[in-house]
Amino acid sequence: MRTERLSERDARLSRLAKRNPQAYAEYCNALAKVRYLRGEAGEHACALCAAPAAEWQLTFLDQREGPQFFLYSDDEHDYMPYCSPCSLDAEELRLTALDRIWGR
């Protein structure tokens, strides 16, 4: 189940990256900044369950930038380390919140 969700998310992001190369580049640059200033996510525990983290997730949406699927922040403190299962859950919650914000 988790592998399917990760594959689905990665495929969706790949399709969007091809359609929006500039937005994807800005998204990648923001994540690179977080890794540079705070280290790799794997060096931290998951913010939700304390398992070893796998990736950085944008958790604060006040200063969001970029299109819906490539949201990023210039503030490295707007990101938290998450393990893969928690990351997928957080992404779904974030997209649901954004749908409400944008009236979808």
PDB file of C-alpha atoms in Angstrom, residues 25-90:
ATOM      1  CA  ALA A  25      13.357  24.004 -10.411  1.00  0.00           C
ATOM      2  CA  GLU A  26      12.260  26.518  -7.746  1.00  0.00           C
ATOM      3  CA  TYR A  27      10.807  23.676  -5.662  1.00  0.00           C
ATOM      4  CA  CYS A  28      14.078  21.709  -5.923  1.00  0.00           C
ATOM      5  CA  ASN A  29      16.128  24.782  -5.025  1.00  0.00           C
ATOM      6  CA  ALA A  30      14.030  25.375  -1.892  1.00  0.00           C
ATOM      7  CA  LEU A  31      14.552  21.760  -0.776  1.00  0.00           C
ATOM      8  CA  ALA A  32      18.272  22.020  -1.512  1.00  0.00           C
ATOM      9  CA  LYS A  33      18.434  25.088   0.715  1.00  0.00           C
ATOM     10  CA  VAL A  34      16.739  23.166   3.539  1.00  0.00           C
ATOM     11  CA  ARG A  35      19.200  20.267   3.154  1.00  0.00           C
ATOM     12  CA  TYR A  36      22.143  22.670   3.097  1.00  0.00           C
ATOM     13  CA  LEU A  37      21.071  24.582   6.207  1.00  0.00           C
ATOM     14  CA  ARG A  38      19.475  21.798   8.273  1.00  0.00           C
ATOM     15  CA  GLY A  39      21.095  18.634   6.946  1.00  0.00           C
ATOM     16  CA  GLU A  40      19.617  15.586   5.277  1.00  0.00           C
ATOM     17  CA  ALA A  41      16.207  14.482   6.533  1.00  0.00           C
ATOM     18  CA  GLY A  42      17.671  11.076   7.432  1.00  0.00           C
ATOM     19  CA  GLU A  43      19.789  12.768  10.098  1.00  0.00           C
ATOM     20  CA  HIS A  44      16.598  13.613  12.000  1.00  0.00           C
ATOM     21  CA  ALA A  45      13.677  11.763  13.555  1.00  0.00           C
ATOM     22  CA  CYS A  46      10.217  12.020  12.000  1.00  0.00           C
ATOM     23  CA  ALA A  47       8.344  14.985  13.469  1.00  0.00           C
ATOM     24  CA  LEU A  48       5.221  12.859  13.952  1.00  0.00           C
ATOM     25  CA  CYS A  49       6.271   9.354  14.969  1.00  0.00           C
ATOM     26  CA  ALA A  50      10.003   9.664  15.798  1.00  0.00           C
ATOM     27  CA  ALA A  51      11.001   6.989  13.251  1.00  0.00           C
ATOM     28  CA  PRO A  52      14.026   7.812  11.067  1.00  0.00           C
ATOM     29  CA  ALA A  53      12.990  10.565   8.668  1.00  0.00           C
ATOM     30  CA  ALA A  54      13.172  10.119   4.911  1.00  0.00           C
ATOM     31  CA  GLU A  55      12.303  13.539   3.479  1.00  0.00           C
ATOM     32  CA  TRP A  56      11.581  17.157   4.266  1.00  0.00           C
ATOM     33  CA  GLN A  57       7.948  18.263   4.066  1.00  0.00           C
ATOM     34  CA  LEU A  58       6.580  21.780   3.928  1.00  0.00           C
ATOM     35  CA  THR A  59       4.352  22.064   6.980  1.00  0.00           C
ATOM     36  CA  PHE A  60       3.595  25.774   7.288  1.00  0.00           C
ATOM     37  CA  LEU A  61       1.396  27.200   4.548  1.00  0.00           C
ATOM     38  CA  ASP A  62       1.321  30.873   5.586  1.00  0.00           C
ATOM     39  CA  GLN A  63       4.104  31.961   3.213  1.00  0.00           C
ATOM     40  CA  ARG A  64       3.592  29.359   0.500  1.00  0.00           C
ATOM     41  CA  GLU A  65       4.921  29.959  -2.970  1.00  0.00           C
ATOM     42  CA  GLY A  66       4.647  28.035  -6.223  1.00  0.00           C
ATOM     43  CA  PRO A  67       1.736  26.167  -7.802  1.00  0.00           C
ATOM     44  CA  GLN A  68      -0.359  23.679  -5.826  1.00  0.00           C
ATOM     45  CA  PHE A  69       1.818  20.610  -6.358  1.00  0.00           C
ATOM     46  CA  PHE A  70       5.163  22.420  -6.103  1.00  0.00           C
ATOM     47  CA  LEU A  71       4.607  24.450  -2.985  1.00  0.00           C
ATOM     48  CA  TYR A  72       7.768  25.638  -1.350  1.00  0.00           C
ATOM     49  CA  SER A  73       8.947  28.208   1.133  1.00  0.00           C
ATOM     50  CA  ASP A  74      12.102  30.283   1.228  1.00  0.00           C
ATOM     51  CA  ASP A  75      12.194  29.831   5.009  1.00  0.00           C
ATOM     52  CA  GLU A  76      13.959  26.582   5.919  1.00  0.00           C
ATOM     53  CA  HIS A  77      12.090  26.501   9.236  1.00  0.00           C
ATOM     54  CA  ASP A  78       8.796  25.910   7.382  1.00  0.00           C
ATOM     55  CA  TYR A  79       9.916  22.312   6.750  1.00  0.00           C
ATOM     56  CA  MET A  80       9.859  19.324   9.090  1.00  0.00           C
ATOM     57  CA  PRO A  81      11.482  15.893   8.670  1.00  0.00           C
ATOM     58  CA  TYR A  82       9.032  13.045   8.046  1.00  0.00           C
ATOM     59  CA  CYS A  83       9.305   9.305   7.490  1.00  0.00           C
ATOM     60  CA  SER A  84       7.723   8.022   4.248  1.00  0.00           C
ATOM     61  CA  PRO A  85       4.327   6.949   5.682  1.00  0.00           C
ATOM     62  CA  CYS A  86       3.895  10.163   7.686  1.00  0.00           C
ATOM     63  CA  SER A  87       5.071  12.196   4.691  1.00  0.00           C
ATOM     64  CA  LEU A  88       2.372  10.719   2.488  1.00  0.00           C
ATOM     65  CA  ASP A  89      -0.265  11.367   5.152  1.00  0.00           C
ATOM     66  CA  ALA A  90       0.957  14.949   5.636  1.00  0.00           C
TER      67      ALA A  90
END
